[in-house]
């Protein structure tokens, strides 16, 4: 089985599924099998809720105060596992919970999942990737229609209910697109984090 929990830089991450509703052109999972101390993040079979919870209960989080749900798939594609595992991590390990997401969880689950997330998630990082629909479709290749607007709607909903919400982009975007992303950030009141692409 692939690593369910792994460390990268200063954080512990939970890799709960390889399912994803995007096919991003830059996705690191198409470049290598693992990140950080994980040998591989490719599950031969996606883990069950029980396996993810067991991994969290058995993990030594000494020196860490946060668990980040982010792996080689989109965590909201396994919402039930995400919520149950986050609850265990918060209540039993006393960790803060961050969700790294593509922002298409509402479409994936057929409903507004933000109220459920808000009950347990402390912070959300949403991959913006591009400042508009046309660029977003080219780069992200989403498997759902009108994905850019749905992602923005999700981000705005998160901002209403969750204290810490950010968009993230990588610094390889053209300067004009980065400027437009900053404008969208200002317009919606959602902070923008510009990450270095490595």
Short mmCIF file of C-alpha atoms in Angstrom, two decimals:
data_model
loop_
_atom_site.label_atom_id
_atom_site.label_comp_id
_atom_site.label_asym_id
_atom_site.label_seq_id
_atom_site.Cartn_x
_atom_site.Cartn_y
_atom_site.Cartn_z
CA UNK A 1 0.00 0.00 0.00
CA UNK A 2 1.15 3.55 -0.67
CA UNK A 3 1.85 5.93 2.17
CA UNK A 4 -1.33 7.31 3.74
CA UNK A 5 0.60 9.78 5.90
CA UNK A 6 3.83 11.44 4.85
CA UNK A 7 5.92 14.45 5.81
CA UNK A 8 7.03 17.20 3.46
CA UNK A 9 9.06 20.15 4.69
CA UNK A 10 7.43 21.11 8.01
CA UNK A 11 4.03 19.41 7.70
CA UNK A 12 2.32 16.02 7.86
CA UNK A 13 0.03 15.22 4.94
CA UNK A 14 -2.80 12.73 4.52
CA UNK A 15 -2.97 11.00 1.14
CA UNK A 16 -6.47 9.53 1.31
CA UNK A 17 -7.27 8.89 -2.37
CA UNK A 18 -5.85 8.90 -5.87
CA UNK A 19 -9.21 9.95 -7.35
CA UNK A 20 -9.23 13.39 -8.95
CA UNK A 21 -11.69 15.36 -11.09
CA UNK A 22 -8.93 17.38 -12.80
CA UNK A 23 -6.04 16.44 -15.08
CA UNK A 24 -3.71 19.39 -14.44
CA UNK A 25 -0.91 19.74 -16.98
CA UNK A 26 1.61 20.51 -14.22
CA UNK A 27 0.50 17.88 -11.67
CA UNK A 28 3.47 16.49 -9.79
CA UNK A 29 1.96 13.02 -9.64
CA UNK A 30 2.70 12.61 -13.37
CA UNK A 31 6.36 13.45 -12.73
CA UNK A 32 7.30 11.24 -9.77
CA UNK A 33 5.86 8.57 -7.48
CA UNK A 34 6.31 10.32 -4.16
CA UNK A 35 6.97 13.56 -2.29
CA UNK A 36 8.85 14.20 0.94
CA UNK A 37 9.48 11.01 2.88
CA UNK A 38 6.88 9.00 0.92
CA UNK A 39 8.26 6.22 -1.27
CA UNK A 40 5.07 6.21 -3.28
CA UNK A 41 1.74 8.01 -3.04
CA UNK A 42 0.08 5.84 -5.68
CA UNK A 43 -2.43 3.56 -3.96
CA UNK A 44 -2.97 0.24 -5.70
CA UNK A 45 -6.37 0.35 -4.01
CA UNK A 46 -7.56 3.54 -2.32
CA UNK A 47 -7.54 3.15 1.48
CA UNK A 48 -10.72 2.63 3.46
CA UNK A 49 -11.94 5.01 6.12
CA UNK A 50 -10.81 2.54 8.77
CA UNK A 51 -7.30 2.34 7.30
CA UNK A 52 -6.91 6.13 7.18
CA UNK A 53 -8.15 6.52 10.76
CA UNK A 54 -5.85 3.73 11.96
CA UNK A 55 -2.89 5.41 10.27
CA UNK A 56 -3.68 8.69 12.06
CA UNK A 57 -4.13 7.01 15.44
CA UNK A 58 -0.81 5.16 15.09
CA UNK A 59 1.23 8.12 13.83
CA UNK A 60 3.59 10.05 16.08
CA UNK A 61 2.74 13.71 15.49
CA UNK A 62 5.34 14.98 17.97
CA UNK A 63 6.58 18.34 16.73
CA UNK A 64 3.62 18.86 14.39
CA UNK A 65 0.44 20.80 15.14
CA UNK A 66 -1.37 20.45 11.80
CA UNK A 67 -2.53 17.70 9.45
CA UNK A 68 -2.93 18.65 5.79
CA UNK A 69 -5.28 16.66 3.58
CA UNK A 70 -3.38 16.64 0.30
CA UNK A 71 -1.93 13.76 -1.68
CA UNK A 72 -2.04 12.24 -5.16
CA UNK A 73 -5.77 12.88 -5.47
CA UNK A 74 -8.48 15.37 -4.57
CA UNK A 75 -9.51 14.82 -0.91
CA UNK A 76 -13.12 15.92 -1.44
CA UNK A 77 -13.56 12.98 -3.85
CA UNK A 78 -13.65 10.92 -0.62
CA UNK A 79 -15.61 13.35 1.53
CA UNK A 80 -16.80 10.76 4.06
CA UNK A 81 -13.22 9.63 4.74
CA UNK A 82 -11.96 13.22 4.84
CA UNK A 83 -14.51 14.32 7.44
CA UNK A 84 -14.19 11.23 9.63
CA UNK A 85 -10.39 11.23 9.57
CA UNK A 86 -10.18 14.97 10.22
CA UNK A 87 -12.47 14.56 13.23
CA UNK A 88 -10.19 11.88 14.72
CA UNK A 89 -7.08 13.98 14.06
CA UNK A 90 -8.64 17.02 15.73
CA UNK A 91 -10.28 15.32 18.71
CA UNK A 92 -7.72 12.62 19.50
CA UNK A 93 -4.45 14.17 18.28
CA UNK A 94 -5.43 17.82 18.93
CA UNK A 95 -4.26 18.91 15.48
CA UNK A 96 -5.33 21.80 13.32
CA UNK A 97 -6.76 20.63 10.00
CA UNK A 98 -5.97 22.10 6.60
CA UNK A 99 -7.56 21.08 3.32
CA UNK A 100 -5.67 21.57 0.06
CA UNK A 101 -8.25 21.30 -2.70
CA UNK A 102 -9.07 22.13 -6.30
CA UNK A 103 -12.34 23.66 -5.12
CA UNK A 104 -14.62 21.32 -7.08
CA UNK A 105 -15.92 19.33 -4.11
CA UNK A 106 -19.45 20.67 -4.42
CA UNK A 107 -19.67 19.39 -7.99
CA UNK A 108 -18.10 16.07 -7.04
CA UNK A 109 -20.59 15.50 -4.22
CA UNK A 110 -23.68 17.06 -5.80
CA UNK A 111 -24.30 19.50 -2.95
CA UNK A 112 -22.80 22.36 -0.98
CA UNK A 113 -20.27 20.60 1.26
CA UNK A 114 -18.88 23.78 2.84
CA UNK A 115 -21.07 23.61 5.99
CA UNK A 116 -19.78 20.06 6.63
CA UNK A 117 -16.19 21.17 6.08
CA UNK A 118 -16.62 24.21 8.32
CA UNK A 119 -17.49 21.96 11.28
CA UNK A 120 -14.01 20.41 11.28
CA UNK A 121 -11.61 22.19 8.89
CA UNK A 122 -9.51 25.09 10.22
CA UNK A 123 -8.04 26.33 6.94
CA UNK A 124 -8.52 25.80 3.22
CA UNK A 125 -6.08 26.30 0.37
CA UNK A 126 -7.70 26.30 -3.06
CA UNK A 127 -5.65 25.89 -6.24
CA UNK A 128 -6.62 28.85 -8.39
CA UNK A 129 -4.19 27.97 -11.21
CA UNK A 130 -5.49 30.64 -13.61
CA UNK A 131 -7.43 33.94 -13.47
CA UNK A 132 -10.27 33.03 -15.86
CA UNK A 133 -12.26 30.17 -17.38
CA UNK A 134 -10.37 29.86 -20.66
CA UNK A 135 -6.92 29.67 -19.09
CA UNK A 136 -8.22 27.46 -16.28
CA UNK A 137 -9.67 24.90 -18.72
CA UNK A 138 -6.37 24.65 -20.60
CA UNK A 139 -4.21 24.21 -17.52
CA UNK A 140 -6.48 22.25 -15.19
CA UNK A 141 -8.48 20.15 -17.68
CA UNK A 142 -11.37 19.67 -15.21
CA UNK A 143 -13.81 16.79 -15.58
CA UNK A 144 -16.80 18.96 -14.61
CA UNK A 145 -18.52 21.72 -16.61
CA UNK A 146 -18.10 25.44 -15.83
CA UNK A 147 -15.35 24.45 -13.40
CA UNK A 148 -13.70 27.84 -12.94
CA UNK A 149 -16.90 29.57 -11.85
CA UNK A 150 -17.83 26.62 -9.62
CA UNK A 151 -14.39 26.81 -7.99
CA UNK A 152 -14.78 30.55 -7.35
CA UNK A 153 -18.24 29.99 -5.85
CA UNK A 154 -16.79 27.32 -3.57
CA UNK A 155 -14.01 29.65 -2.44
CA UNK A 156 -16.48 32.43 -1.64
CA UNK A 157 -18.66 30.01 0.34
CA UNK A 158 -15.62 28.81 2.28
CA UNK A 159 -14.68 32.40 3.09
CA UNK A 160 -18.10 32.94 4.70
CA UNK A 161 -17.72 29.99 7.10
CA UNK A 162 -14.04 29.15 7.55
CA UNK A 163 -11.63 31.63 9.12
CA UNK A 164 -8.52 30.93 7.05
CA UNK A 165 -9.10 30.57 3.29
CA UNK A 166 -6.48 31.15 0.63
CA UNK A 167 -6.05 30.73 -3.08
CA UNK A 168 -2.72 29.47 -4.34
CA UNK A 169 -0.94 29.79 -7.65
CA UNK A 170 2.58 28.93 -8.79
CA UNK A 171 5.03 31.57 -9.90
CA UNK A 172 5.42 30.12 -13.41
CA UNK A 173 2.21 31.86 -14.53
CA UNK A 174 2.69 34.77 -16.96
CA UNK A 175 2.94 38.12 -15.18
CA UNK A 176 -0.35 39.36 -16.64
CA UNK A 177 -2.17 36.28 -15.29
CA UNK A 178 -0.59 36.73 -11.87
CA UNK A 179 -1.82 40.33 -11.90
CA UNK A 180 -5.35 39.17 -12.79
CA UNK A 181 -5.21 36.58 -9.99
CA UNK A 182 -4.29 39.36 -7.57
CA UNK A 183 -7.27 41.38 -8.83
CA UNK A 184 -9.61 38.41 -8.25
CA UNK A 185 -8.12 38.00 -4.78
CA UNK A 186 -8.82 41.64 -4.00
CA UNK A 187 -12.33 41.50 -5.46
CA UNK A 188 -13.37 38.46 -3.42
CA UNK A 189 -11.41 39.25 -0.25
CA UNK A 190 -9.65 35.89 -0.41
CA UNK A 191 -5.88 36.01 0.15
CA UNK A 192 -3.60 34.80 -2.61
CA UNK A 193 -0.46 32.77 -1.96
CA UNK A 194 2.11 32.65 -4.77
CA UNK A 195 4.17 29.46 -4.44
CA UNK A 196 7.53 28.80 -6.04
CA UNK A 197 7.25 25.97 -8.57
CA UNK A 198 9.90 23.37 -7.84
#
